[in-house]
Amino acid sequence: MSVRLRLTLLNMLVFALALGVFGAMVRVQVQTKLMDSIDYQLHHERTGRTGRRPSNGFTLEELRDKFVEARSYDAEMPTWTFYLATGANALDGITPLLDTDDFRQCVETGKPVWNTRGDKRIATFKTKTSGGPDIYAQRSESLAPMNSELSRLNRTMMTMIPIALLIAGAGGMFLTGRALAPVRQITEAAARIGVEDLSERMPVRGKDEFARLSQTFNGMLGRLEASFDRQKRFVADASHELKTPLTVIKANSSLALADPDLTPDYRETLVEIDRAADRTSRIVQDLLLLARTDHAQLSLKESEVSLANLFAEVVSEAKKLHPEGAFIDLQVAQESVWGDSHLLHRLLLNVLDNALRHTPADGKVRVVAQPSGFMVVDTGEGVSPEHLAHLGERFYRVDSARARRGGGTGLGLAISRAIAEAHGGTLALESEQGKGTTVHVTLAAHTRA
């Protein structure tokens, strides 16, 4: 789940909780106001057309006459019912108490009592008659209108809250997308940055946290770029400086080996020195070639190259390097490519040498010509998936101890890939452990200088 979606859902959740709390508070407030209105009506409204609510000063007969008159105007209009302290109806002697508990509480305390019983609101209070006993009045008011209003309010909120959440979600997605746009731009810029090119920089816009993050990344990239440049210059300079002493070592070891009077021990020592000089020279040459590719200084002397001739030369040299190696099956068509014959020779030799070193003597290596390049397929030990993605990295070896014994430096595939890319092509590998490896080399068609 993306950060944008998580933030939107989180905002919607917080907004939903806020709306829920707000809706509950509104409902409580409306219910309280409606109930206060009913209580006010019970306590203060006029009773029918006869005057105010029951009050002190009437005789019992006058009170009876007034409320009988009120019923004559509107028989359905709720009116007050009056009771003696004993609970008997003071007017008709028949109508029972509306609420016995409220009546007893009012008799005991002498204070008005409001209570809710079911769907009715009941008011009970004490009044006096002129020259007569204490009278207790009760009246009820239906809560159906209030409940109807509350139900309508509930339906309104249940309709509006989802709509508000949808609007908030859409707005949240839009605003979150706008807010996270710098992150997307930083991600895209970071994806374009590679070890071979650290010149890319993050976009810096505004003065917010994303701008400071971009500035921090840019500073780090600048330091990394400077460090890589120093490293590349060191490798190039060191490789260049090593050429002269290696040439001297090679020349002297070769001259000494020409002496027929050498003892076997000295000769064996000089042979090891000569071989070590050759290996070191190859490493230095490889490093110089990679240094030139790093600085885009690899010049191509392009011409039309026959794949048949290229394969024949490379296979002949590879057999000298691996005289007891696997069988090499050439599948050459009358194809030619445009490129630097020397560098393509080195590319194919590196790939073929790598295949022969990791294929048993009873195995087979196929070299297949294609219109836009070639393919080398071996039946060797293969490479596990966790190592396959790293093949072609400089100095990376699946098994360091095995590579040292076999003479590998971890630079062959890196150089081959650099040569292919210099020709506008690619080098791709497929491998299955225990079954073999396939190297696909494609070159840009008819790339002329």
Tab-separated table of C-alpha atoms in Angstrom:
chain	number	residue	atom	x	y	z
A	1	MET	CA	0.000	0.000	0.000
A	2	SER	CA	1.428	3.360	-1.030
A	3	VAL	CA	2.172	6.158	1.430
A	4	ARG	CA	-0.359	8.322	-0.394
A	5	LEU	CA	-3.141	5.782	0.130
A	6	ARG	CA	-2.151	5.148	3.758
A	7	LEU	CA	-2.195	8.865	4.546
A	8	THR	CA	-5.562	9.277	2.811
A	9	LEU	CA	-7.101	6.370	4.745
A	10	LEU	CA	-5.640	7.680	7.992
A	11	ASN	CA	-7.051	11.155	7.309
A	12	MET	CA	-10.441	9.644	6.500
A	13	LEU	CA	-10.367	7.634	9.733
A	14	VAL	CA	-9.528	10.714	11.804
A	15	PHE	CA	-12.180	12.720	9.946
A	16	ALA	CA	-14.755	9.956	10.508
A	17	LEU	CA	-13.999	9.917	14.242
A	18	ALA	CA	-14.265	13.705	14.356
A	19	LEU	CA	-17.585	13.642	12.498
A	20	GLY	CA	-18.860	10.888	14.781
A	21	VAL	CA	-17.972	12.827	17.922
A	22	PHE	CA	-19.371	16.041	16.446
A	23	GLY	CA	-22.596	14.283	15.388
A	24	ALA	CA	-23.046	12.746	18.838
A	25	MET	CA	-22.537	16.156	20.471
A	26	VAL	CA	-25.040	17.779	18.088
A	27	ARG	CA	-27.606	15.072	18.814
A	28	VAL	CA	-27.188	15.453	22.575
A	29	GLN	CA	-27.510	19.230	22.282
A	30	VAL	CA	-30.632	18.999	20.098
A	31	GLN	CA	-32.188	16.422	22.414
A	32	THR	CA	-31.442	18.603	25.438
A	33	LYS	CA	-32.933	21.687	23.768
A	34	LEU	CA	-36.061	19.820	22.714
A	35	MET	CA	-36.497	18.387	26.200
A	36	ASP	CA	-36.025	21.853	27.750
A	37	SER	CA	-38.658	23.158	25.344
A	38	ILE	CA	-41.110	20.469	26.442
A	39	ASP	CA	-40.380	21.191	30.114
A	40	TYR	CA	-40.900	24.899	29.517
A	41	GLN	CA	-44.168	24.144	27.773
A	42	LEU	CA	-45.332	21.981	30.635
A	43	HIS	CA	-44.466	24.632	33.205
A	44	HIS	CA	-45.415	27.900	31.496
A	45	GLU	CA	-47.947	27.492	28.684
A	46	ARG	CA	-51.497	28.662	29.092
A	47	THR	CA	-54.024	25.960	29.792
A	48	GLY	CA	-56.648	26.053	27.063
A	49	ARG	CA	-58.338	29.429	26.885
A	50	THR	CA	-58.899	29.863	30.611
A	51	GLY	CA	-55.701	31.583	31.636
A	52	ARG	CA	-52.311	30.471	32.959
A	53	ARG	CA	-51.316	27.141	34.397
A	54	PRO	CA	-52.984	26.198	37.714
A	55	SER	CA	-51.895	28.576	40.413
A	56	ASN	CA	-52.822	29.499	43.914
A	57	GLY	CA	-55.958	31.480	44.693
A	58	PHE	CA	-58.813	29.456	43.175
A	59	THR	CA	-61.309	27.582	45.201
A	60	LEU	CA	-61.679	23.911	44.354
A	61	GLU	CA	-65.076	24.599	42.728
A	62	GLU	CA	-63.579	27.441	40.591
A	63	LEU	CA	-60.707	25.225	39.546
A	64	ARG	CA	-63.111	22.491	38.513
A	65	ASP	CA	-65.269	24.915	36.513
A	66	LYS	CA	-62.291	26.418	34.647
A	67	PHE	CA	-60.852	23.121	33.510
A	68	VAL	CA	-64.236	21.721	32.554
A	69	GLU	CA	-64.592	24.876	30.427
A	70	ALA	CA	-61.136	24.259	28.896
A	71	ARG	CA	-62.119	20.776	27.783
A	72	SER	CA	-65.266	22.134	26.179
A	73	TYR	CA	-63.127	24.187	23.775
A	74	ASP	CA	-60.854	21.314	22.736
A	75	ALA	CA	-61.632	17.858	24.039
A	76	GLU	CA	-58.322	16.438	22.749
A	77	MET	CA	-56.151	19.156	24.268
A	78	PRO	CA	-54.108	17.785	27.172
A	79	THR	CA	-54.923	19.544	30.405
A	80	TRP	CA	-53.776	19.397	33.937
A	81	THR	CA	-55.173	16.760	36.284
A	82	PHE	CA	-55.488	17.651	39.982
A	83	TYR	CA	-55.175	15.368	42.940
A	84	LEU	CA	-55.469	15.568	46.690
A	85	ALA	CA	-52.553	14.547	48.872
A	86	THR	CA	-54.180	11.134	49.216
A	87	GLY	CA	-53.877	10.571	45.447
A	88	ALA	CA	-57.620	10.932	44.786
A	89	ASN	CA	-58.633	12.992	41.745
A	90	ALA	CA	-59.701	16.426	43.005
A	91	LEU	CA	-62.002	17.171	40.033
A	92	ASP	CA	-63.841	14.062	38.992
A	93	GLY	CA	-62.679	11.519	41.544
A	94	ILE	CA	-62.070	9.007	38.729
A	95	THR	CA	-58.936	9.797	36.666
A	96	PRO	CA	-55.967	7.941	38.196
A	97	LEU	CA	-52.501	9.381	38.801
A	98	LEU	CA	-50.308	9.714	35.714
A	99	ASP	CA	-47.242	8.694	37.738
A	100	THR	CA	-47.438	7.497	41.317
A	101	ASP	CA	-43.729	7.778	42.136
A	102	ASP	CA	-43.466	11.372	40.957
A	103	PHE	CA	-46.654	12.234	42.853
A	104	ARG	CA	-45.322	10.790	46.132
A	105	GLN	CA	-41.987	12.588	45.672
A	106	CYS	CA	-43.784	15.898	45.087
A	107	VAL	CA	-46.017	15.338	48.158
A	108	GLU	CA	-42.975	14.570	50.334
A	109	THR	CA	-40.765	17.435	49.147
A	110	GLY	CA	-43.281	20.013	47.960
A	111	LYS	CA	-40.997	20.640	44.897
A	112	PRO	CA	-41.887	20.235	41.218
A	113	VAL	CA	-40.880	16.933	39.620
A	114	TRP	CA	-40.201	16.311	35.880
A	115	ASN	CA	-39.678	12.810	34.647
A	116	THR	CA	-39.785	10.700	31.491
A	117	ARG	CA	-41.900	7.584	31.410
A	118	GLY	CA	-41.810	5.695	28.148
A	119	ASP	CA	-42.669	8.083	25.342
A	120	LYS	CA	-44.128	10.748	27.667
A	121	ARG	CA	-42.751	13.631	29.703
A	122	ILE	CA	-44.652	14.093	32.983
A	123	ALA	CA	-44.683	17.225	35.204
A	124	THR	CA	-45.896	17.139	38.815
A	125	PHE	CA	-46.074	20.140	41.162
A	126	LYS	CA	-47.961	21.441	44.205
A	127	THR	CA	-50.537	24.266	44.209
A	128	LYS	CA	-52.996	25.656	46.764
A	129	THR	CA	-56.672	26.460	46.577
A	130	SER	CA	-58.338	29.370	48.386
A	131	GLY	CA	-59.474	28.094	51.701
A	132	GLY	CA	-59.032	24.466	50.702
A	133	PRO	CA	-56.542	21.585	50.893
A	134	ASP	CA	-53.246	21.327	49.016
A	135	ILE	CA	-53.724	20.278	45.442
A	136	TYR	CA	-51.133	18.421	43.299
A	137	ALA	CA	-51.262	18.854	39.547
A	138	GLN	CA	-49.910	16.441	36.883
A	139	ARG	CA	-49.715	16.715	33.135
A	140	SER	CA	-48.010	14.641	30.441
A	141	GLU	CA	-46.623	15.612	27.044
A	142	SER	CA	-45.916	13.147	24.259
A	143	LEU	CA	-42.261	12.769	23.237
A	144	ALA	CA	-43.202	11.455	19.784
A	145	PRO	CA	-42.534	14.795	18.024
A	146	MET	CA	-39.142	15.056	19.723
A	147	ASN	CA	-38.245	11.456	18.830
A	148	SER	CA	-39.356	12.093	15.261
A	149	GLU	CA	-37.071	15.127	15.039
A	150	LEU	CA	-34.172	13.138	16.485
A	151	SER	CA	-34.767	10.309	14.007
A	152	ARG	CA	-34.768	12.803	11.152
A	153	LEU	CA	-31.523	14.277	12.481
A	154	ASN	CA	-30.000	10.781	12.688
A	155	ARG	CA	-30.982	10.011	9.095
A	156	THR	CA	-29.554	13.318	7.918
A	157	MET	CA	-26.236	12.674	9.656
A	158	MET	CA	-26.067	9.061	8.408
A	159	THR	CA	-26.555	10.371	4.874
A	160	MET	CA	-24.224	13.343	5.081
A	161	ILE	CA	-21.322	11.705	6.934
A	162	PRO	CA	-20.519	9.122	4.179
A	163	ILE	CA	-20.798	11.858	1.552
A	164	ALA	CA	-18.472	14.057	3.609
A	165	LEU	CA	-16.041	11.136	3.988
A	166	LEU	CA	-16.006	10.530	0.225
A	167	ILE	CA	-15.366	14.215	-0.428
A	168	ALA	CA	-12.676	14.235	2.259
A	169	GLY	CA	-11.095	11.081	0.757
A	170	ALA	CA	-11.013	12.538	-2.750
A	171	GLY	CA	-9.640	15.819	-1.428
A	172	GLY	CA	-7.140	13.927	0.711
A	173	MET	CA	-5.896	11.916	-2.272
A	174	PHE	CA	-5.463	15.095	-4.293
A	175	LEU	CA	-3.778	17.085	-1.531
A	176	THR	CA	-1.591	14.160	-0.443
A	177	GLY	CA	-0.539	13.647	-4.061
A	178	ARG	CA	0.404	17.310	-4.311
A	179	ALA	CA	2.250	17.155	-0.992
A	180	LEU	CA	4.149	13.981	-1.969
A	181	ALA	CA	4.981	15.169	-5.494
A	182	PRO	CA	8.519	16.173	-4.377
A	183	VAL	CA	9.035	12.627	-3.054
A	184	ARG	CA	8.082	11.201	-6.451
A	185	GLN	CA	10.467	13.601	-8.167
A	186	ILE	CA	13.251	12.672	-5.750
A	187	THR	CA	12.571	8.962	-6.354
A	188	GLU	CA	12.692	9.394	-10.132
A	189	ALA	CA	15.906	11.399	-9.890
A	190	ALA	CA	17.463	8.807	-7.562
A	191	ALA	CA	16.523	6.019	-10.000
A	192	ARG	CA	18.504	7.772	-12.728
A	193	ILE	CA	21.627	7.885	-10.587
A	194	GLY	CA	24.116	5.093	-11.178
A	195	VAL	CA	27.636	4.290	-10.097
A	196	GLU	CA	28.852	5.205	-13.571
A	197	ASP	CA	27.198	8.642	-13.452
A	198	LEU	CA	26.741	10.490	-10.185
A	199	SER	CA	26.213	13.873	-11.800
A	200	GLU	CA	22.420	13.694	-11.446
A	201	ARG	CA	21.002	15.888	-8.672
A	202	MET	CA	17.716	15.973	-6.813
A	203	PRO	CA	15.307	18.817	-7.629
A	204	VAL	CA	15.167	21.501	-4.925
A	205	ARG	CA	11.966	23.544	-4.781
A	206	GLY	CA	10.856	25.788	-1.958
A	207	LYS	CA	12.159	25.788	1.594
A	208	ASP	CA	10.220	22.931	3.183
A	209	GLU	CA	11.415	19.601	4.589
A	210	PHE	CA	11.547	18.004	1.121
A	211	ALA	CA	13.780	20.792	-0.130
A	212	ARG	CA	16.148	20.252	2.804
A	213	LEU	CA	16.088	16.486	2.118
A	214	SER	CA	16.983	17.109	-1.532
A	215	GLN	CA	19.806	19.435	-0.512
A	216	THR	CA	21.143	16.807	1.888
A	217	PHE	CA	21.030	14.136	-0.839
A	218	ASN	CA	22.716	16.472	-3.304
A	219	GLY	CA	25.503	17.139	-0.833
A	220	MET	CA	25.963	13.403	-0.291
A	221	LEU	CA	25.982	12.768	-4.052
A	222	GLY	CA	28.573	15.490	-4.535
A	223	ARG	CA	30.829	13.873	-1.951
A	224	LEU	CA	30.311	10.426	-3.491
A	225	GLU	CA	31.021	11.737	-6.976
A	226	ALA	CA	34.228	13.356	-5.812
A	227	SER	CA	35.241	10.159	-4.021
A	228	PHE	CA	34.544	7.998	-7.081
A	229	ASP	CA	36.442	10.391	-9.308
A	230	ARG	CA	39.448	10.212	-7.001
A	231	GLN	CA	39.202	6.429	-6.973
A	232	LYS	CA	39.015	6.248	-10.778
A	233	ARG	CA	41.971	8.587	-11.160
A	234	PHE	CA	43.962	6.528	-8.666
A	235	VAL	CA	43.208	3.270	-10.525
A	236	ALA	CA	44.130	4.842	-13.860
A	237	ASP	CA	47.290	6.460	-12.515
A	238	ALA	CA	48.390	3.393	-10.566
A	239	SER	CA	47.751	1.105	-13.548
A	240	HIS	CA	49.705	3.411	-15.813
A	241	GLU	CA	52.601	3.609	-13.383
A	242	LEU	CA	52.688	-0.177	-12.980
A	243	LYS	CA	53.214	-0.756	-16.685
A	244	THR	CA	56.881	0.251	-16.684
A	245	PRO	CA	58.106	-1.911	-13.774
A	246	LEU	CA	56.062	-4.868	-15.057
A	247	THR	CA	57.663	-4.464	-18.472
A	248	VAL	CA	61.093	-4.488	-16.832
A	249	ILE	CA	60.226	-7.596	-14.785
A	250	LYS	CA	58.904	-9.400	-17.845
A	251	ALA	CA	61.934	-8.483	-19.966
A	252	ASN	CA	64.438	-9.585	-17.333
A	253	SER	CA	62.627	-12.832	-16.538
A	254	SER	CA	62.436	-13.689	-20.237
A	255	LEU	CA	66.123	-12.860	-20.680
A	256	ALA	CA	67.114	-14.948	-17.688
A	257	LEU	CA	65.057	-17.910	-18.929
A	258	ALA	CA	67.025	-17.826	-22.165
A	259	ASP	CA	70.169	-18.849	-20.276
A	260	PRO	CA	70.745	-22.582	-20.969
A	261	ASP	CA	72.944	-22.986	-17.857
A	262	LEU	CA	70.142	-22.319	-15.336
A	263	THR	CA	69.662	-24.907	-12.640
A	264	PRO	CA	66.160	-26.461	-12.433
A	265	ASP	CA	65.367	-24.631	-9.196
A	266	TYR	CA	66.269	-21.220	-10.617
A	267	ARG	CA	64.410	-21.937	-13.833
A	268	GLU	CA	61.245	-22.929	-11.931
A	269	THR	CA	61.490	-19.727	-9.905
A	270	LEU	CA	61.928	-17.580	-13.004
A	271	VAL	CA	59.000	-19.314	-14.709
A	272	GLU	CA	56.759	-18.420	-11.736
A	273	ILE	CA	58.006	-14.825	-11.878
A	274	ASP	CA	57.333	-14.689	-15.617
A	275	ARG	CA	53.807	-16.076	-15.180
A	276	ALA	CA	53.068	-13.660	-12.332
A	277	ALA	CA	54.291	-10.771	-14.483
A	278	ASP	CA	51.962	-11.890	-17.286
A	279	ARG	CA	48.962	-12.128	-14.920
A	280	THR	CA	49.719	-8.765	-13.399
A	281	SER	CA	50.145	-7.195	-16.818
A	282	ARG	CA	46.734	-8.497	-17.856
A	283	ILE	CA	45.169	-7.055	-14.726
A	284	VAL	CA	46.821	-3.694	-15.339
A	285	GLN	CA	45.641	-3.694	-18.961
A	286	ASP	CA	42.120	-4.527	-17.805
A	287	LEU	CA	42.155	-1.713	-15.248
A	288	LEU	CA	43.421	0.760	-17.832
A	289	LEU	CA	40.670	-0.286	-20.227
A	290	LEU	CA	38.000	0.139	-17.527
A	291	ALA	CA	39.470	3.511	-16.578
A	292	ARG	CA	39.141	4.659	-20.180
A	293	THR	CA	35.534	3.514	-20.322
A	294	ASP	CA	34.806	5.359	-17.057
A	295	HIS	CA	36.070	8.588	-18.560
A	296	ALA	CA	34.481	7.936	-21.971
A	297	GLN	CA	37.936	7.774	-23.515
A	298	LEU	CA	37.545	4.367	-25.136
A	299	SER	CA	38.118	5.118	-28.820
A	300	LEU	CA	36.770	2.635	-31.348
A	301	LYS	CA	38.556	1.837	-34.598
A	302	GLU	CA	35.482	0.580	-36.368
A	303	SER	CA	35.305	-1.554	-39.455
A	304	GLU	CA	33.265	-4.431	-40.791
A	305	VAL	CA	34.184	-7.527	-38.767
A	306	SER	CA	33.498	-11.040	-40.020
A	307	LEU	CA	32.130	-13.185	-37.219
A	308	ALA	CA	33.582	-16.318	-38.843
A	309	ASN	CA	37.115	-14.889	-38.749
A	310	LEU	CA	36.575	-13.467	-35.263
A	311	PHE	CA	35.372	-16.833	-33.943
A	312	ALA	CA	38.260	-18.711	-35.522
A	313	GLU	CA	40.876	-16.410	-33.978
A	314	VAL	CA	39.272	-16.402	-30.541
A	315	VAL	CA	38.691	-20.167	-30.434
A	316	SER	CA	42.300	-20.803	-31.442
A	317	GLU	CA	43.570	-18.593	-28.632
A	318	ALA	CA	41.096	-20.043	-26.122
A	319	LYS	CA	42.279	-23.584	-26.889
A	320	LYS	CA	45.836	-22.526	-26.108
A	321	LEU	CA	44.665	-21.183	-22.751
A	322	HIS	CA	42.609	-24.335	-22.049
A	323	PRO	CA	44.270	-27.193	-23.974
A	324	GLU	CA	42.282	-29.804	-22.062
A	325	GLY	CA	39.085	-27.786	-21.876
A	326	ALA	CA	35.570	-28.610	-23.004
A	327	PHE	CA	34.609	-29.147	-26.632
A	328	ILE	CA	33.886	-25.896	-28.490
A	329	ASP	CA	31.040	-26.085	-30.997
A	330	LEU	CA	31.097	-23.236	-33.525
A	331	GLN	CA	27.840	-22.285	-35.222
A	332	VAL	CA	28.957	-19.564	-37.585
A	333	ALA	CA	26.847	-18.073	-40.367
A	334	GLN	CA	28.044	-15.619	-42.962
A	335	GLU	CA	27.396	-12.726	-40.651
A	336	SER	CA	29.392	-9.597	-39.989
A	337	VAL	CA	29.141	-6.762	-37.489
A	338	TRP	CA	30.437	-3.231	-37.431
A	339	GLY	CA	32.869	-2.460	-34.639
A	340	ASP	CA	36.396	-2.475	-33.301
A	341	SER	CA	37.867	-5.875	-34.183
A	342	HIS	CA	40.477	-5.751	-31.404
A	343	LEU	CA	37.936	-4.940	-28.686
A	344	LEU	CA	35.378	-7.447	-30.007
A	345	HIS	CA	38.122	-10.061	-30.010
A	346	ARG	CA	38.804	-9.270	-26.382
A	347	LEU	CA	35.087	-9.320	-25.525
A	348	LEU	CA	34.508	-12.755	-27.042
A	349	LEU	CA	37.738	-14.146	-25.592
A	350	ASN	CA	36.766	-13.021	-22.089
A	351	VAL	CA	33.329	-14.637	-22.381
A	352	LEU	CA	34.682	-17.845	-23.900
A	353	ASP	CA	37.528	-18.059	-21.375
A	354	ASN	CA	35.030	-17.670	-18.551
A	355	ALA	CA	32.814	-20.433	-20.024
A	356	LEU	CA	35.752	-22.856	-20.453
A	357	ARG	CA	37.026	-22.263	-16.915
A	358	HIS	CA	33.662	-23.264	-15.439
A	359	THR	CA	32.767	-26.128	-17.779
A	360	PRO	CA	34.184	-29.632	-17.199
A	361	ALA	CA	36.329	-31.278	-19.871
A	362	ASP	CA	33.474	-33.604	-20.876
A	363	GLY	CA	31.119	-30.646	-21.324
A	364	LYS	CA	30.449	-28.453	-24.338
A	365	VAL	CA	30.575	-24.757	-25.145
A	366	ARG	CA	28.593	-23.451	-28.134
A	367	VAL	CA	29.469	-20.178	-29.859
A	368	VAL	CA	26.537	-19.050	-32.008
A	369	ALA	CA	26.650	-16.182	-34.501
A	370	GLN	CA	23.639	-13.897	-34.758
A	371	PRO	CA	22.821	-10.967	-37.072
A	372	SER	CA	23.280	-8.424	-34.288
A	373	GLY	CA	25.938	-10.176	-32.217
A	374	PHE	CA	26.620	-13.617	-30.812
A	375	MET	CA	25.758	-16.017	-28.008
A	376	VAL	CA	27.978	-18.283	-25.888
A	377	VAL	CA	26.270	-21.266	-24.240
A	378	ASP	CA	28.041	-23.664	-21.883
A	379	THR	CA	27.018	-26.815	-20.014
A	380	GLY	CA	29.046	-25.930	-16.954
A	381	GLU	CA	28.254	-25.595	-13.291
A	382	GLY	CA	26.013	-22.553	-13.684
A	383	VAL	CA	25.404	-19.757	-11.206
A	384	SER	CA	22.838	-19.520	-8.421
A	385	PRO	CA	20.226	-16.717	-8.680
A	386	GLU	CA	21.668	-14.718	-5.762
A	387	HIS	CA	25.000	-14.397	-7.612
A	388	LEU	CA	23.650	-13.992	-11.133
A	389	ALA	CA	22.539	-10.381	-10.625
A	390	HIS	CA	26.087	-9.421	-9.559
A	391	LEU	CA	27.964	-11.014	-12.437
A	392	GLY	CA	29.574	-8.278	-14.479
A	393	GLU	CA	30.398	-6.180	-11.416
A	394	ARG	CA	34.074	-5.396	-11.047
A	395	PHE	CA	36.072	-7.901	-8.999
A	396	TYR	CA	32.931	-9.877	-8.172
A	397	ARG	CA	33.546	-13.601	-8.057
A	398	VAL	CA	31.044	-16.299	-7.104
A	399	ASP	CA	33.743	-18.308	-5.344
A	400	SER	CA	36.863	-16.276	-4.533
A	401	ALA	CA	39.029	-19.291	-3.757
A	402	ARG	CA	37.972	-21.107	-6.950
A	403	ALA	CA	38.484	-17.968	-9.046
A	404	ARG	CA	41.995	-17.496	-7.754
A	405	ARG	CA	42.878	-21.084	-8.536
A	406	GLY	CA	41.416	-20.728	-12.019
A	407	GLY	CA	43.149	-17.452	-12.705
A	408	GLY	CA	40.038	-15.226	-12.751
A	409	THR	CA	40.217	-11.648	-11.538
A	410	GLY	CA	36.532	-10.741	-11.585
A	411	LEU	CA	37.108	-8.187	-14.342
A	412	GLY	CA	36.451	-10.225	-17.490
A	413	LEU	CA	32.670	-9.825	-17.655
A	414	ALA	CA	32.895	-6.197	-16.504
A	415	ILE	CA	35.257	-5.442	-19.395
A	416	SER	CA	33.097	-7.397	-21.852
A	417	ARG	CA	30.000	-5.451	-20.794
A	418	ALA	CA	31.877	-2.139	-21.099
A	419	ILE	CA	33.020	-3.063	-24.640
A	420	ALA	CA	29.480	-4.086	-25.642
A	421	GLU	CA	28.057	-0.829	-24.296
A	422	ALA	CA	30.792	1.154	-26.077
A	423	HIS	CA	29.463	-0.421	-29.290
A	424	GLY	CA	25.932	0.659	-28.402
A	425	GLY	CA	24.946	-2.876	-27.405
A	426	THR	CA	24.294	-4.974	-24.317
A	427	LEU	CA	25.583	-8.050	-22.517
A	428	ALA	CA	23.018	-10.206	-20.702
A	429	LEU	CA	23.415	-13.436	-18.757
A	430	GLU	CA	21.129	-16.389	-18.086
A	431	SER	CA	22.163	-19.232	-15.838
A	432	GLU	CA	20.788	-22.239	-14.012
A	433	GLN	CA	22.863	-23.863	-11.344
A	434	GLY	CA	24.078	-27.303	-12.393
A	435	LYS	CA	22.990	-26.848	-16.040
A	436	GLY	CA	25.062	-24.028	-17.469
A	437	THR	CA	25.194	-20.363	-18.432
A	438	THR	CA	24.228	-18.416	-21.543
A	439	VAL	CA	25.748	-15.038	-22.442
A	440	HIS	CA	23.903	-12.898	-25.014
A	441	VAL	CA	25.912	-10.109	-26.676
A	442	THR	CA	24.069	-7.670	-28.915
A	443	LEU	CA	25.705	-4.890	-30.879
A	444	ALA	CA	24.160	-1.827	-32.469
A	445	ALA	CA	23.408	-2.518	-36.108
A	446	HIS	CA	25.648	-0.670	-38.586
A	447	THR	CA	27.053	1.820	-36.108
A	448	ARG	CA	29.588	3.745	-38.184
A	449	ALA	CA	31.931	6.401	-36.893
